[in-house]
Amino acid sequence: MTSPPARTRSAPAPRYQLSAEQARRMQLRAQGFLGAAGRAGGPAGVLRRLGAVQLDTISVLARSHELVAYARLGAVGRAAVEHAYWGSGGDGPHAFEYWSHAACVLPVEEWPHFAFRRRAFRRRGWRWHKVPERSGDQVLAKLRDEGPLTATELGGAKRGGPWWDWSDVKIAVEWLLDIGEVVCVRRDGWRRVYDLPERVLPARLLGPEPTDEECLTRLVAAAGRGLGVATRADLADYHRLKAVQVDGVLPGSGLVPVEVAGWQAPAWAHPDALAEADARGRHRTTLLSPFDSLVWDRARAERVFGFVHRLEAYVPKEKRVHGYFTMPLLAGGRLVGRVDPARDGRTLVARQLSVHGAANVPAMASALREAAGWVGCDAVRVERCDPPEAAAQLEKLANE
C-alpha cells in the first residue's frame, strides 16, 4: 500500500491505495471466507462478525440463514445454527429479527441502534398497510396477558385472500414490530413469535435510546467492518440506509478513506481490514445462498468478483437462465460457477450447473459433495451442465 497525494471531489484525500486484489481479499476475510478467524465462535461468531444475516422464505437445501453459517463453517450442525440465532443465554436472547438489509437476524446488542428506524416508522404512521384503530392496544394486551404468541395465536394472520391480504391482527402486530413495541427473538416453524421487549431483552439495552446520529454511526461502522472495504453505496446497502445518512456520519465512523484500483467511486476501509490487507490464509470452497451478504448486493459482487448474478426464483420458469435458486460457487477466493440444487430422496440434484473452466471442476465437485453430506444426502446427480462435457467428471468426483 502507498499513500497518494491525490484528492477526489467527493471524499477526503485517501490515505491508502489498494489494488483490486487486496480489496477482494479484504472483503473475503471480513466476510469470514479467508483465514481461520472467520470460523471463530461458531455460528454465533459468524452472526456477530457479519452484523446481519438475511432471512428468506425459500428453502431448497436449507433456509438461507442456515446456508450463511454453513458457507463459512462447513458441515456445522443445523441445530447449532438455529440456537445461535434463536436461542437464549443467561442474559436473554442471542439475537432479534428486524429490518436491516431486509428481514434479518441481528445480534441482540444492536437493538438500541435500530431506534432511528423505529422512530422513522412511527413518524410515518404506517408502512404497507394502514393500522386498524385500537387493534394495536388489543395485541399488546393479549401479549401481556398470555406471553409470547404467533400471529395465528393472536387471532389469525390472513383474511383468506392472497398473502398480502393481512388480518387486522397481523397488520397491528407487524406495525408494533416496526416501531419497537413488540420484538421477535425467535421463530416457530418459520412463524414469528412476538413478545414484549421489556420481557425478553436485557435491561441494559432498554435504557435511553441513542440519537439518530449515534445509531447511524454505529451501523455504518459495522457495515465497514462486515465488508472490510466498501464504497458509500456499499455501506448504505448493507443496512439499507440513505446515502445522505451515510455521508453525515462517515467522518465519525472510524473508517479510513482509501482508493481502490478500478473502482470508480471513493471507498472506505475498516482499520482492522487494512492491517491485514496483504495477509494470506486458507480460502473456503463452498456454495453460497443468493441472499448471502457476500453477494446480496449484485452491483458489488460484479465489481469485486466480476460475477453477474441474479435471483431467478420469481422469474417465470421459461425465462430463467440459470435456475430457481442458483447458488454461486466460491473457490480460491473467486466466484467461478453456479448451481441450481434440489433434493430427490437422498440424492442432491444439480438441476442446472455451470462452471468457469476445467480447472474449477474439482472445486464444484467438492462443494457439491460437502453440501450433500450436510443435508443428509449420500449421492450427487448432475442433470444439466455447462459445459456439457464436464458433467460426467463432475458427477464422478462428487460421488467419490
mmCIF file of C-alpha atoms in Angstrom:
data_model
loop_
_atom_site.group_PDB
_atom_site.id
_atom_site.type_symbol
_atom_site.label_atom_id
_atom_site.label_comp_id
_atom_site.label_asym_id
_atom_site.label_seq_id
_atom_site.Cartn_x
_atom_site.Cartn_y
_atom_site.Cartn_z
ATOM 1 C CA MET A 1 0.000 0.000 0.000
ATOM 2 C CA THR A 2 1.168 3.523 -0.777
ATOM 3 C CA SER A 3 -0.051 6.918 0.354
ATOM 4 C CA PRO A 4 -1.021 9.056 -2.668
ATOM 5 C CA PRO A 5 -1.443 12.823 -2.609
ATOM 6 C CA ALA A 6 -4.429 12.748 -4.952
ATOM 7 C CA ARG A 7 -7.816 14.032 -3.829
ATOM 8 C CA THR A 8 -11.300 13.327 -5.121
ATOM 9 C CA ARG A 9 -14.073 15.892 -5.140
ATOM 10 C CA SER A 10 -16.497 13.643 -3.226
ATOM 11 C CA ALA A 11 -14.283 12.279 -0.442
ATOM 12 C CA PRO A 12 -11.337 13.177 1.775
ATOM 13 C CA ALA A 13 -7.854 12.513 0.479
ATOM 14 C CA PRO A 14 -7.362 8.721 0.566
ATOM 15 C CA ARG A 15 -4.639 7.612 2.911
ATOM 16 C CA TYR A 16 -4.088 4.360 1.070
ATOM 17 C CA GLN A 17 -4.201 2.975 -2.422
ATOM 18 C CA LEU A 18 -5.352 -0.614 -2.697
ATOM 19 C CA SER A 19 -5.242 -2.981 -5.617
ATOM 20 C CA ALA A 20 -8.443 -4.694 -6.691
ATOM 21 C CA GLU A 21 -6.915 -7.959 -5.444
ATOM 22 C CA GLN A 22 -6.296 -6.513 -1.986
ATOM 23 C CA ALA A 23 -9.864 -5.211 -1.845
ATOM 24 C CA ARG A 24 -11.247 -8.596 -2.873
ATOM 25 C CA ARG A 25 -9.269 -10.407 -0.181
ATOM 26 C CA MET A 26 -10.254 -7.816 2.411
ATOM 27 C CA GLN A 27 -13.927 -8.444 1.698
ATOM 28 C CA LEU A 28 -13.443 -12.197 1.795
ATOM 29 C CA ARG A 29 -11.640 -12.016 5.138
ATOM 30 C CA ALA A 30 -14.181 -9.617 6.646
ATOM 31 C CA GLN A 31 -16.998 -11.872 5.483
ATOM 32 C CA GLY A 32 -15.404 -14.962 7.017
ATOM 33 C CA PHE A 33 -14.213 -16.800 3.900
ATOM 34 C CA LEU A 34 -10.459 -16.276 4.202
ATOM 35 C CA GLY A 35 -8.345 -17.335 7.156
ATOM 36 C CA ALA A 36 -9.105 -19.103 10.418
ATOM 37 C CA ALA A 37 -10.659 -16.098 12.190
ATOM 38 C CA GLY A 38 -13.832 -16.493 10.144
ATOM 39 C CA ARG A 39 -14.559 -19.761 11.955
ATOM 40 C CA ALA A 40 -14.006 -18.454 15.479
ATOM 41 C CA GLY A 41 -17.028 -18.596 17.744
ATOM 42 C CA GLY A 42 -19.067 -20.886 15.511
ATOM 43 C CA PRO A 43 -22.436 -19.699 14.165
ATOM 44 C CA ALA A 44 -22.771 -17.055 16.894
ATOM 45 C CA GLY A 45 -19.377 -15.649 15.919
ATOM 46 C CA VAL A 46 -20.469 -15.537 12.277
ATOM 47 C CA LEU A 47 -23.563 -13.535 13.219
ATOM 48 C CA ARG A 48 -21.580 -11.057 15.304
ATOM 49 C CA ARG A 49 -18.968 -10.511 12.598
ATOM 50 C CA LEU A 50 -21.469 -10.069 9.777
ATOM 51 C CA GLY A 51 -23.809 -7.965 11.867
ATOM 52 C CA ALA A 52 -26.841 -9.131 9.846
ATOM 53 C CA VAL A 53 -27.983 -12.449 8.358
ATOM 54 C CA GLN A 54 -30.817 -12.179 5.865
ATOM 55 C CA LEU A 55 -33.928 -14.338 6.218
ATOM 56 C CA ASP A 56 -35.988 -15.648 3.336
ATOM 57 C CA THR A 57 -38.927 -17.998 2.946
ATOM 58 C CA ILE A 58 -37.288 -20.082 0.196
ATOM 59 C CA SER A 59 -35.860 -23.391 1.389
ATOM 60 C CA VAL A 60 -34.046 -25.617 -1.075
ATOM 61 C CA LEU A 61 -31.118 -27.375 0.588
ATOM 62 C CA ALA A 62 -31.862 -25.407 3.748
ATOM 63 C CA ARG A 63 -33.131 -21.977 4.738
ATOM 64 C CA SER A 64 -30.875 -19.161 3.595
ATOM 65 C CA HIS A 65 -29.925 -18.123 7.146
ATOM 66 C CA GLU A 66 -28.660 -21.669 7.752
ATOM 67 C CA LEU A 67 -26.698 -21.620 4.493
ATOM 68 C CA VAL A 68 -24.881 -18.448 5.588
ATOM 69 C CA ALA A 69 -23.336 -20.209 8.588
ATOM 70 C CA TYR A 70 -22.711 -23.400 6.605
ATOM 71 C CA ALA A 71 -20.854 -21.492 3.866
ATOM 72 C CA ARG A 72 -18.316 -20.228 6.406
ATOM 73 C CA LEU A 73 -18.127 -23.130 8.831
ATOM 74 C CA GLY A 74 -18.760 -26.206 6.735
ATOM 75 C CA ALA A 75 -20.949 -29.024 7.986
ATOM 76 C CA VAL A 76 -21.887 -27.370 11.283
ATOM 77 C CA GLY A 77 -24.916 -28.876 12.983
ATOM 78 C CA ARG A 78 -28.107 -27.152 11.905
ATOM 79 C CA ALA A 79 -29.374 -27.204 15.489
ATOM 80 C CA ALA A 80 -26.306 -25.197 16.498
ATOM 81 C CA VAL A 81 -27.083 -22.637 13.805
ATOM 82 C CA GLU A 82 -30.669 -22.251 14.966
ATOM 83 C CA HIS A 83 -29.580 -21.941 18.598
ATOM 84 C CA ALA A 84 -27.071 -19.228 17.697
ATOM 85 C CA TYR A 85 -29.863 -17.226 16.084
ATOM 86 C CA TRP A 86 -32.913 -18.022 18.182
ATOM 87 C CA GLY A 87 -31.520 -19.384 21.441
ATOM 88 C CA SER A 88 -31.014 -17.630 24.755
ATOM 89 C CA GLY A 89 -28.316 -17.470 27.387
ATOM 90 C CA GLY A 90 -28.227 -16.254 30.949
ATOM 91 C CA ASP A 91 -28.645 -12.662 29.790
ATOM 92 C CA GLY A 92 -31.515 -13.219 27.404
ATOM 93 C CA PRO A 93 -31.778 -13.939 23.653
ATOM 94 C CA HIS A 94 -28.767 -14.048 21.364
ATOM 95 C CA ALA A 95 -30.479 -12.176 18.545
ATOM 96 C CA PHE A 96 -33.625 -10.478 17.321
ATOM 97 C CA GLU A 97 -35.276 -10.073 13.952
ATOM 98 C CA TYR A 98 -35.747 -6.676 12.363
ATOM 99 C CA TRP A 99 -35.485 -4.695 9.132
ATOM 100 C CA SER A 100 -31.850 -4.277 8.115
ATOM 101 C CA HIS A 101 -30.719 -5.189 4.591
ATOM 102 C CA ALA A 102 -34.102 -6.916 4.505
ATOM 103 C CA ALA A 103 -35.718 -9.007 7.231
ATOM 104 C CA CYS A 104 -32.586 -10.088 9.090
ATOM 105 C CA VAL A 105 -31.369 -11.837 12.195
ATOM 106 C CA LEU A 106 -29.343 -9.256 14.131
ATOM 107 C CA PRO A 107 -27.120 -9.576 17.219
ATOM 108 C CA VAL A 108 -29.211 -8.604 20.225
ATOM 109 C CA GLU A 109 -26.635 -5.924 21.147
ATOM 110 C CA GLU A 110 -27.757 -3.989 18.070
ATOM 111 C CA TRP A 111 -31.324 -3.485 19.345
ATOM 112 C CA PRO A 112 -30.651 0.103 20.537
ATOM 113 C CA HIS A 113 -29.034 1.066 17.241
ATOM 114 C CA PHE A 114 -32.139 0.462 15.169
ATOM 115 C CA ALA A 115 -34.027 3.046 17.205
ATOM 116 C CA PHE A 116 -33.551 5.507 14.318
ATOM 117 C CA ARG A 117 -35.595 3.226 12.039
ATOM 118 C CA ARG A 118 -38.253 2.563 14.664
ATOM 119 C CA ARG A 119 -38.656 6.320 15.139
ATOM 120 C CA ALA A 120 -38.844 6.851 11.365
ATOM 121 C CA PHE A 121 -41.645 4.289 11.070
ATOM 122 C CA ARG A 122 -43.508 5.932 13.923
ATOM 123 C CA ARG A 123 -43.240 9.365 12.278
ATOM 124 C CA ARG A 124 -44.574 7.965 9.031
ATOM 125 C CA GLY A 125 -47.503 6.299 10.783
ATOM 126 C CA TRP A 126 -47.745 3.205 8.586
ATOM 127 C CA ARG A 127 -45.696 1.071 6.225
ATOM 128 C CA TRP A 128 -47.502 -1.435 3.993
ATOM 129 C CA HIS A 129 -50.980 -1.219 5.489
ATOM 130 C CA LYS A 130 -52.960 1.372 7.385
ATOM 131 C CA VAL A 131 -53.135 0.231 11.007
ATOM 132 C CA PRO A 132 -56.680 -0.527 12.190
ATOM 133 C CA GLU A 133 -57.800 1.646 15.109
ATOM 134 C CA ARG A 134 -57.403 0.100 18.598
ATOM 135 C CA SER A 135 -56.063 -3.196 17.209
ATOM 136 C CA GLY A 136 -52.562 -2.426 18.497
ATOM 137 C CA ASP A 137 -53.817 -1.988 22.035
ATOM 138 C CA GLN A 138 -55.628 -5.307 21.797
ATOM 139 C CA VAL A 139 -52.494 -7.092 20.584
ATOM 140 C CA LEU A 140 -50.366 -5.615 23.374
ATOM 141 C CA ALA A 141 -52.952 -6.577 25.996
ATOM 142 C CA LYS A 142 -53.044 -10.163 24.733
ATOM 143 C CA LEU A 143 -49.241 -10.427 24.758
ATOM 144 C CA ARG A 144 -49.110 -9.019 28.302
ATOM 145 C CA ASP A 145 -51.713 -11.492 29.482
ATOM 146 C CA GLU A 146 -50.675 -14.637 27.615
ATOM 147 C CA GLY A 147 -46.951 -14.294 26.864
ATOM 148 C CA PRO A 148 -45.191 -14.778 23.506
ATOM 149 C CA LEU A 149 -47.549 -15.583 20.617
ATOM 150 C CA THR A 150 -47.542 -16.011 16.849
ATOM 151 C CA ALA A 151 -49.889 -14.003 14.619
ATOM 152 C CA THR A 152 -52.115 -17.071 14.347
ATOM 153 C CA GLU A 153 -52.279 -17.376 18.121
ATOM 154 C CA LEU A 154 -53.055 -13.669 18.372
ATOM 155 C CA GLY A 155 -56.117 -14.141 16.187
ATOM 156 C CA GLY A 156 -55.068 -15.002 12.649
ATOM 157 C CA ALA A 157 -52.542 -13.776 10.112
ATOM 158 C CA LYS A 158 -54.639 -13.574 6.912
ATOM 159 C CA ARG A 159 -58.148 -12.716 5.864
ATOM 160 C CA GLY A 160 -58.228 -15.667 3.477
ATOM 161 C CA GLY A 161 -57.060 -13.984 0.279
ATOM 162 C CA PRO A 162 -53.545 -13.514 -1.168
ATOM 163 C CA TRP A 163 -50.522 -13.431 1.145
ATOM 164 C CA TRP A 164 -50.614 -9.657 1.410
ATOM 165 C CA ASP A 165 -54.282 -9.679 2.470
ATOM 166 C CA TRP A 166 -53.372 -9.500 6.145
ATOM 167 C CA SER A 167 -55.838 -9.643 9.002
ATOM 168 C CA ASP A 168 -56.201 -6.642 11.295
ATOM 169 C CA VAL A 169 -54.227 -8.550 13.936
ATOM 170 C CA LYS A 170 -51.345 -9.219 11.555
ATOM 171 C CA ILE A 171 -51.273 -5.595 10.401
ATOM 172 C CA ALA A 172 -51.248 -4.408 14.001
ATOM 173 C CA VAL A 173 -48.548 -6.745 15.290
ATOM 174 C CA GLU A 174 -46.259 -6.063 12.328
ATOM 175 C CA TRP A 175 -46.672 -2.338 12.905
ATOM 176 C CA LEU A 176 -45.836 -2.814 16.581
ATOM 177 C CA LEU A 177 -42.733 -4.736 15.460
ATOM 178 C CA ASP A 178 -41.784 -1.860 13.140
ATOM 179 C CA ILE A 179 -41.952 0.718 15.933
ATOM 180 C CA GLY A 180 -40.390 -1.487 18.601
ATOM 181 C CA GLU A 181 -43.363 -2.052 20.902
ATOM 182 C CA VAL A 182 -43.055 -5.771 20.235
ATOM 183 C CA VAL A 183 -39.972 -7.777 19.323
ATOM 184 C CA CYS A 184 -39.310 -11.073 17.561
ATOM 185 C CA VAL A 185 -36.479 -13.071 19.131
ATOM 186 C CA ARG A 186 -37.384 -16.466 17.683
ATOM 187 C CA ARG A 187 -39.364 -18.218 15.007
ATOM 188 C CA ASP A 188 -41.526 -21.304 15.440
ATOM 189 C CA GLY A 189 -41.855 -23.308 12.254
ATOM 190 C CA TRP A 190 -40.979 -20.159 10.304
ATOM 191 C CA ARG A 191 -43.690 -18.153 12.076
ATOM 192 C CA ARG A 192 -42.567 -15.101 14.007
ATOM 193 C CA VAL A 193 -43.117 -15.314 17.748
ATOM 194 C CA TYR A 194 -43.889 -11.866 19.143
ATOM 195 C CA ASP A 195 -43.185 -10.696 22.663
ATOM 196 C CA LEU A 196 -42.744 -7.508 24.664
ATOM 197 C CA PRO A 197 -39.212 -6.023 24.609
ATOM 198 C CA GLU A 198 -39.200 -5.365 28.347
ATOM 199 C CA ARG A 199 -39.944 -9.028 28.993
ATOM 200 C CA VAL A 200 -37.244 -10.609 26.830
ATOM 201 C CA LEU A 201 -34.469 -8.107 26.109
ATOM 202 C CA PRO A 202 -31.667 -7.438 28.616
ATOM 203 C CA ALA A 203 -32.370 -4.373 30.757
ATOM 204 C CA ARG A 204 -29.079 -2.811 29.649
ATOM 205 C CA LEU A 205 -30.488 -2.495 26.117
ATOM 206 C CA LEU A 206 -33.689 -0.759 27.206
ATOM 207 C CA GLY A 207 -32.284 2.469 28.595
ATOM 208 C CA PRO A 208 -32.407 5.864 26.884
ATOM 209 C CA GLU A 209 -32.281 5.368 23.129
ATOM 210 C CA PRO A 210 -29.283 6.628 21.149
ATOM 211 C CA THR A 211 -29.777 9.538 18.795
ATOM 212 C CA ASP A 212 -30.191 9.003 15.071
ATOM 213 C CA GLU A 213 -26.595 10.132 14.567
ATOM 214 C CA GLU A 214 -25.318 7.630 17.128
ATOM 215 C CA CYS A 215 -27.353 4.834 15.553
ATOM 216 C CA LEU A 216 -26.179 5.614 12.046
ATOM 217 C CA THR A 217 -22.546 5.985 13.074
ATOM 218 C CA ARG A 218 -22.658 2.568 14.689
ATOM 219 C CA LEU A 219 -24.323 0.902 11.694
ATOM 220 C CA VAL A 220 -22.040 2.474 9.090
ATOM 221 C CA ALA A 221 -19.005 1.389 11.123
ATOM 222 C CA ALA A 222 -20.496 -2.113 11.428
ATOM 223 C CA ALA A 223 -21.084 -2.269 7.674
ATOM 224 C CA GLY A 224 -17.463 -1.249 7.126
ATOM 225 C CA ARG A 225 -16.315 -3.978 9.481
ATOM 226 C CA GLY A 226 -18.538 -6.551 7.763
ATOM 227 C CA LEU A 227 -17.244 -5.649 4.309
ATOM 228 C CA GLY A 228 -13.642 -4.716 5.055
ATOM 229 C CA VAL A 229 -13.585 -2.130 2.275
ATOM 230 C CA ALA A 230 -16.594 -0.519 0.639
ATOM 231 C CA THR A 231 -17.932 2.400 -1.355
ATOM 232 C CA ARG A 232 -20.560 4.711 0.072
ATOM 233 C CA ALA A 233 -23.207 2.789 -1.902
ATOM 234 C CA ASP A 234 -21.952 -0.495 -0.417
ATOM 235 C CA LEU A 235 -22.104 0.912 3.103
ATOM 236 C CA ALA A 236 -25.615 2.241 2.553
ATOM 237 C CA ASP A 237 -26.882 -1.022 1.066
ATOM 238 C CA TYR A 238 -25.682 -3.185 3.960
ATOM 239 C CA HIS A 239 -28.384 -1.941 6.354
ATOM 240 C CA ARG A 240 -30.440 -0.144 3.666
ATOM 241 C CA LEU A 241 -29.528 3.378 4.690
ATOM 242 C CA LYS A 242 -29.785 6.500 2.574
ATOM 243 C CA ALA A 243 -26.677 7.972 1.001
ATOM 244 C CA VAL A 244 -27.170 11.212 2.895
ATOM 245 C CA GLN A 245 -27.322 9.285 6.166
ATOM 246 C CA VAL A 246 -24.005 7.600 5.379
ATOM 247 C CA ASP A 247 -22.398 10.893 4.384
ATOM 248 C CA GLY A 248 -23.437 12.517 7.627
ATOM 249 C CA VAL A 249 -21.674 10.004 9.860
ATOM 250 C CA LEU A 250 -18.697 8.783 7.823
ATOM 251 C CA PRO A 251 -16.264 11.240 9.477
ATOM 252 C CA GLY A 252 -17.061 9.777 12.906
ATOM 253 C CA SER A 253 -17.279 6.141 11.862
ATOM 254 C CA GLY A 254 -13.591 5.324 12.231
ATOM 255 C CA LEU A 255 -13.436 4.099 8.632
ATOM 256 C CA VAL A 256 -10.399 5.131 6.614
ATOM 257 C CA PRO A 257 -10.648 6.754 3.139
ATOM 258 C CA VAL A 258 -8.948 4.578 0.518
ATOM 259 C CA GLU A 259 -8.612 4.389 -3.226
ATOM 260 C CA VAL A 260 -9.161 1.027 -4.933
ATOM 261 C CA ALA A 261 -7.735 0.460 -8.389
ATOM 262 C CA GLY A 262 -10.526 0.014 -10.908
ATOM 263 C CA TRP A 263 -13.286 1.240 -8.608
ATOM 264 C CA GLN A 264 -14.943 4.360 -9.953
ATOM 265 C CA ALA A 265 -16.203 5.590 -6.580
ATOM 266 C CA PRO A 266 -14.271 6.573 -3.440
ATOM 267 C CA ALA A 267 -14.032 3.876 -0.792
ATOM 268 C CA TRP A 268 -13.546 3.447 2.946
ATOM 269 C CA ALA A 269 -11.864 0.609 4.799
ATOM 270 C CA HIS A 270 -12.099 -0.685 8.325
ATOM 271 C CA PRO A 271 -8.751 -0.277 10.143
ATOM 272 C CA ASP A 272 -8.638 -3.976 11.071
ATOM 273 C CA ALA A 273 -9.114 -4.943 7.426
ATOM 274 C CA LEU A 274 -6.413 -2.518 6.323
ATOM 275 C CA ALA A 275 -3.980 -4.035 8.801
ATOM 276 C CA GLU A 276 -4.445 -7.417 7.088
ATOM 277 C CA ALA A 277 -4.697 -6.206 3.506
ATOM 278 C CA ASP A 278 -1.740 -8.349 2.459
ATOM 279 C CA ALA A 279 -2.398 -11.301 4.770
ATOM 280 C CA ARG A 280 -2.874 -14.739 3.285
ATOM 281 C CA GLY A 281 -4.892 -17.662 4.558
ATOM 282 C CA ARG A 282 -6.951 -20.648 3.568
ATOM 283 C CA HIS A 283 -9.914 -19.959 1.280
ATOM 284 C CA ARG A 284 -13.285 -21.652 1.739
ATOM 285 C CA THR A 285 -14.651 -23.637 -1.193
ATOM 286 C CA THR A 286 -18.418 -23.567 -0.867
ATOM 287 C CA LEU A 287 -21.800 -22.851 -2.378
ATOM 288 C CA LEU A 288 -23.414 -19.551 -1.383
ATOM 289 C CA SER A 289 -27.007 -18.657 -0.771
ATOM 290 C CA PRO A 290 -28.033 -15.899 -3.208
ATOM 291 C CA PHE A 291 -29.001 -13.968 -0.045
ATOM 292 C CA ASP A 292 -25.526 -14.291 1.482
ATOM 293 C CA SER A 293 -24.070 -10.914 2.424
ATOM 294 C CA LEU A 294 -21.018 -11.587 0.233
ATOM 295 C CA VAL A 295 -23.245 -11.419 -2.859
ATOM 296 C CA TRP A 296 -26.592 -9.905 -1.811
ATOM 297 C CA ASP A 297 -25.520 -6.599 -3.410
ATOM 298 C CA ARG A 298 -25.373 -7.631 -7.065
ATOM 299 C CA ALA A 299 -23.537 -4.497 -8.201
ATOM 300 C CA ARG A 300 -20.849 -5.021 -5.551
ATOM 301 C CA ALA A 301 -20.453 -8.690 -6.478
ATOM 302 C CA GLU A 302 -19.953 -7.722 -10.097
ATOM 303 C CA ARG A 303 -17.411 -5.010 -9.234
ATOM 304 C CA VAL A 304 -15.399 -7.056 -6.743
ATOM 305 C CA PHE A 305 -15.638 -10.517 -8.319
ATOM 306 C CA GLY A 306 -16.557 -9.831 -11.948
ATOM 307 C CA PHE A 307 -19.566 -12.104 -11.399
ATOM 308 C CA VAL A 308 -23.040 -11.285 -12.710
ATOM 309 C CA HIS A 309 -25.701 -12.956 -10.603
ATOM 310 C CA ARG A 310 -29.466 -12.530 -10.452
ATOM 311 C CA LEU A 311 -32.031 -14.326 -8.314
ATOM 312 C CA GLU A 312 -34.490 -16.022 -10.663
ATOM 313 C CA ALA A 313 -36.856 -17.598 -8.123
ATOM 314 C CA TYR A 314 -39.537 -15.054 -9.030
ATOM 315 C CA VAL A 315 -38.854 -15.160 -12.770
ATOM 316 C CA PRO A 316 -41.256 -17.320 -14.853
ATOM 317 C CA LYS A 317 -39.707 -20.753 -15.321
ATOM 318 C CA GLU A 318 -39.457 -20.450 -19.094
ATOM 319 C CA LYS A 319 -37.466 -17.210 -18.762
ATOM 320 C CA ARG A 320 -34.881 -18.420 -16.236
ATOM 321 C CA VAL A 321 -31.293 -18.558 -17.415
ATOM 322 C CA HIS A 322 -29.564 -20.321 -14.518
ATOM 323 C CA GLY A 323 -32.392 -21.745 -12.399
ATOM 324 C CA TYR A 324 -34.768 -21.226 -9.475
ATOM 325 C CA PHE A 325 -32.368 -20.872 -6.511
ATOM 326 C CA THR A 326 -28.981 -20.554 -8.151
ATOM 327 C CA MET A 327 -26.098 -20.748 -5.680
ATOM 328 C CA PRO A 328 -22.748 -19.226 -6.701
ATOM 329 C CA LEU A 329 -19.616 -21.325 -6.239
ATOM 330 C CA LEU A 330 -16.826 -19.661 -4.232
ATOM 331 C CA ALA A 331 -13.404 -21.263 -4.716
ATOM 332 C CA GLY A 332 -9.932 -19.824 -4.324
ATOM 333 C CA GLY A 333 -11.459 -16.503 -3.339
ATOM 334 C CA ARG A 334 -13.328 -16.132 -6.632
ATOM 335 C CA LEU A 335 -16.832 -16.840 -7.886
ATOM 336 C CA VAL A 336 -16.274 -19.487 -10.527
ATOM 337 C CA GLY A 337 -19.580 -21.208 -11.168
ATOM 338 C CA ARG A 338 -23.162 -21.685 -10.064
ATOM 339 C CA VAL A 339 -25.650 -24.464 -9.477
ATOM 340 C CA ASP A 340 -29.410 -24.720 -9.069
ATOM 341 C CA PRO A 341 -29.767 -27.533 -6.496
ATOM 342 C CA ALA A 342 -32.641 -29.744 -5.434
ATOM 343 C CA ARG A 343 -33.102 -32.940 -3.438
ATOM 344 C CA ASP A 344 -34.517 -36.233 -4.630
ATOM 345 C CA GLY A 345 -34.673 -38.517 -1.619
ATOM 346 C CA ARG A 346 -31.063 -38.982 -0.506
ATOM 347 C CA THR A 347 -29.660 -37.559 -3.748
ATOM 348 C CA LEU A 348 -28.566 -33.961 -4.205
ATOM 349 C CA VAL A 349 -29.563 -33.000 -7.738
ATOM 350 C CA ALA A 350 -27.712 -30.314 -9.683
ATOM 351 C CA ARG A 351 -30.631 -29.399 -11.911
ATOM 352 C CA GLN A 352 -28.572 -26.833 -13.790
ATOM 353 C CA LEU A 353 -24.880 -26.194 -13.308
ATOM 354 C CA SER A 354 -22.186 -24.086 -14.891
ATOM 355 C CA VAL A 355 -18.508 -23.975 -14.085
ATOM 356 C CA HIS A 356 -15.963 -21.479 -15.394
ATOM 357 C CA GLY A 357 -13.101 -23.526 -16.811
ATOM 358 C CA ALA A 358 -11.928 -27.102 -16.398
ATOM 359 C CA ALA A 359 -9.636 -26.114 -13.513
ATOM 360 C CA ASN A 360 -12.697 -25.367 -11.359
ATOM 361 C CA VAL A 361 -14.466 -28.694 -11.936
ATOM 362 C CA PRO A 362 -12.872 -30.338 -8.839
ATOM 363 C CA ALA A 363 -13.897 -27.359 -6.695
ATOM 364 C CA MET A 364 -17.512 -27.628 -7.854
ATOM 365 C CA ALA A 365 -17.487 -31.376 -7.198
ATOM 366 C CA SER A 366 -16.053 -30.811 -3.720
ATOM 367 C CA ALA A 367 -18.678 -28.171 -2.914
ATOM 368 C CA LEU A 368 -21.495 -30.429 -4.102
ATOM 369 C CA ARG A 369 -20.167 -33.366 -2.101
ATOM 370 C CA GLU A 370 -19.865 -31.328 1.102
ATOM 371 C CA ALA A 371 -23.328 -29.801 0.676
ATOM 372 C CA ALA A 372 -24.856 -33.216 0.027
ATOM 373 C CA GLY A 373 -23.372 -34.624 3.213
ATOM 374 C CA TRP A 374 -24.548 -31.642 5.241
ATOM 375 C CA VAL A 375 -28.193 -32.103 4.228
ATOM 376 C CA GLY A 376 -28.132 -35.893 4.640
ATOM 377 C CA CYS A 377 -27.684 -36.914 1.013
ATOM 378 C CA ASP A 378 -25.267 -39.680 0.017
ATOM 379 C CA ALA A 379 -25.238 -39.172 -3.763
ATOM 380 C CA VAL A 380 -24.994 -36.355 -6.294
ATOM 381 C CA ARG A 381 -26.646 -36.285 -9.716
ATOM 382 C CA VAL A 382 -25.920 -33.725 -12.431
ATOM 383 C CA GLU A 383 -28.803 -33.119 -14.824
ATOM 384 C CA ARG A 384 -27.695 -30.162 -16.973
ATOM 385 C CA CYS A 385 -24.151 -28.879 -17.201
ATOM 386 C CA ASP A 386 -22.321 -26.077 -18.942
ATOM 387 C CA PRO A 387 -20.011 -27.173 -20.455
ATOM 388 C CA PRO A 388 -21.826 -30.490 -21.146
ATOM 389 C CA GLU A 389 -18.572 -32.446 -21.363
ATOM 390 C CA ALA A 390 -17.815 -31.706 -17.696
ATOM 391 C CA ALA A 391 -20.953 -33.456 -16.397
ATOM 392 C CA ALA A 392 -19.538 -36.971 -16.187
ATOM 393 C CA GLN A 393 -16.335 -35.879 -14.436
ATOM 394 C CA LEU A 394 -18.274 -33.689 -12.020
ATOM 395 C CA GLU A 395 -20.642 -36.471 -11.082
ATOM 396 C CA LYS A 396 -17.795 -38.942 -10.664
ATOM 397 C CA LEU A 397 -15.749 -36.623 -8.443
ATOM 398 C CA ALA A 398 -18.773 -35.555 -6.384
ATOM 399 C CA ASN A 399 -19.618 -39.169 -5.591
ATOM 400 C CA GLU A 400 -16.125 -40.305 -4.612
#
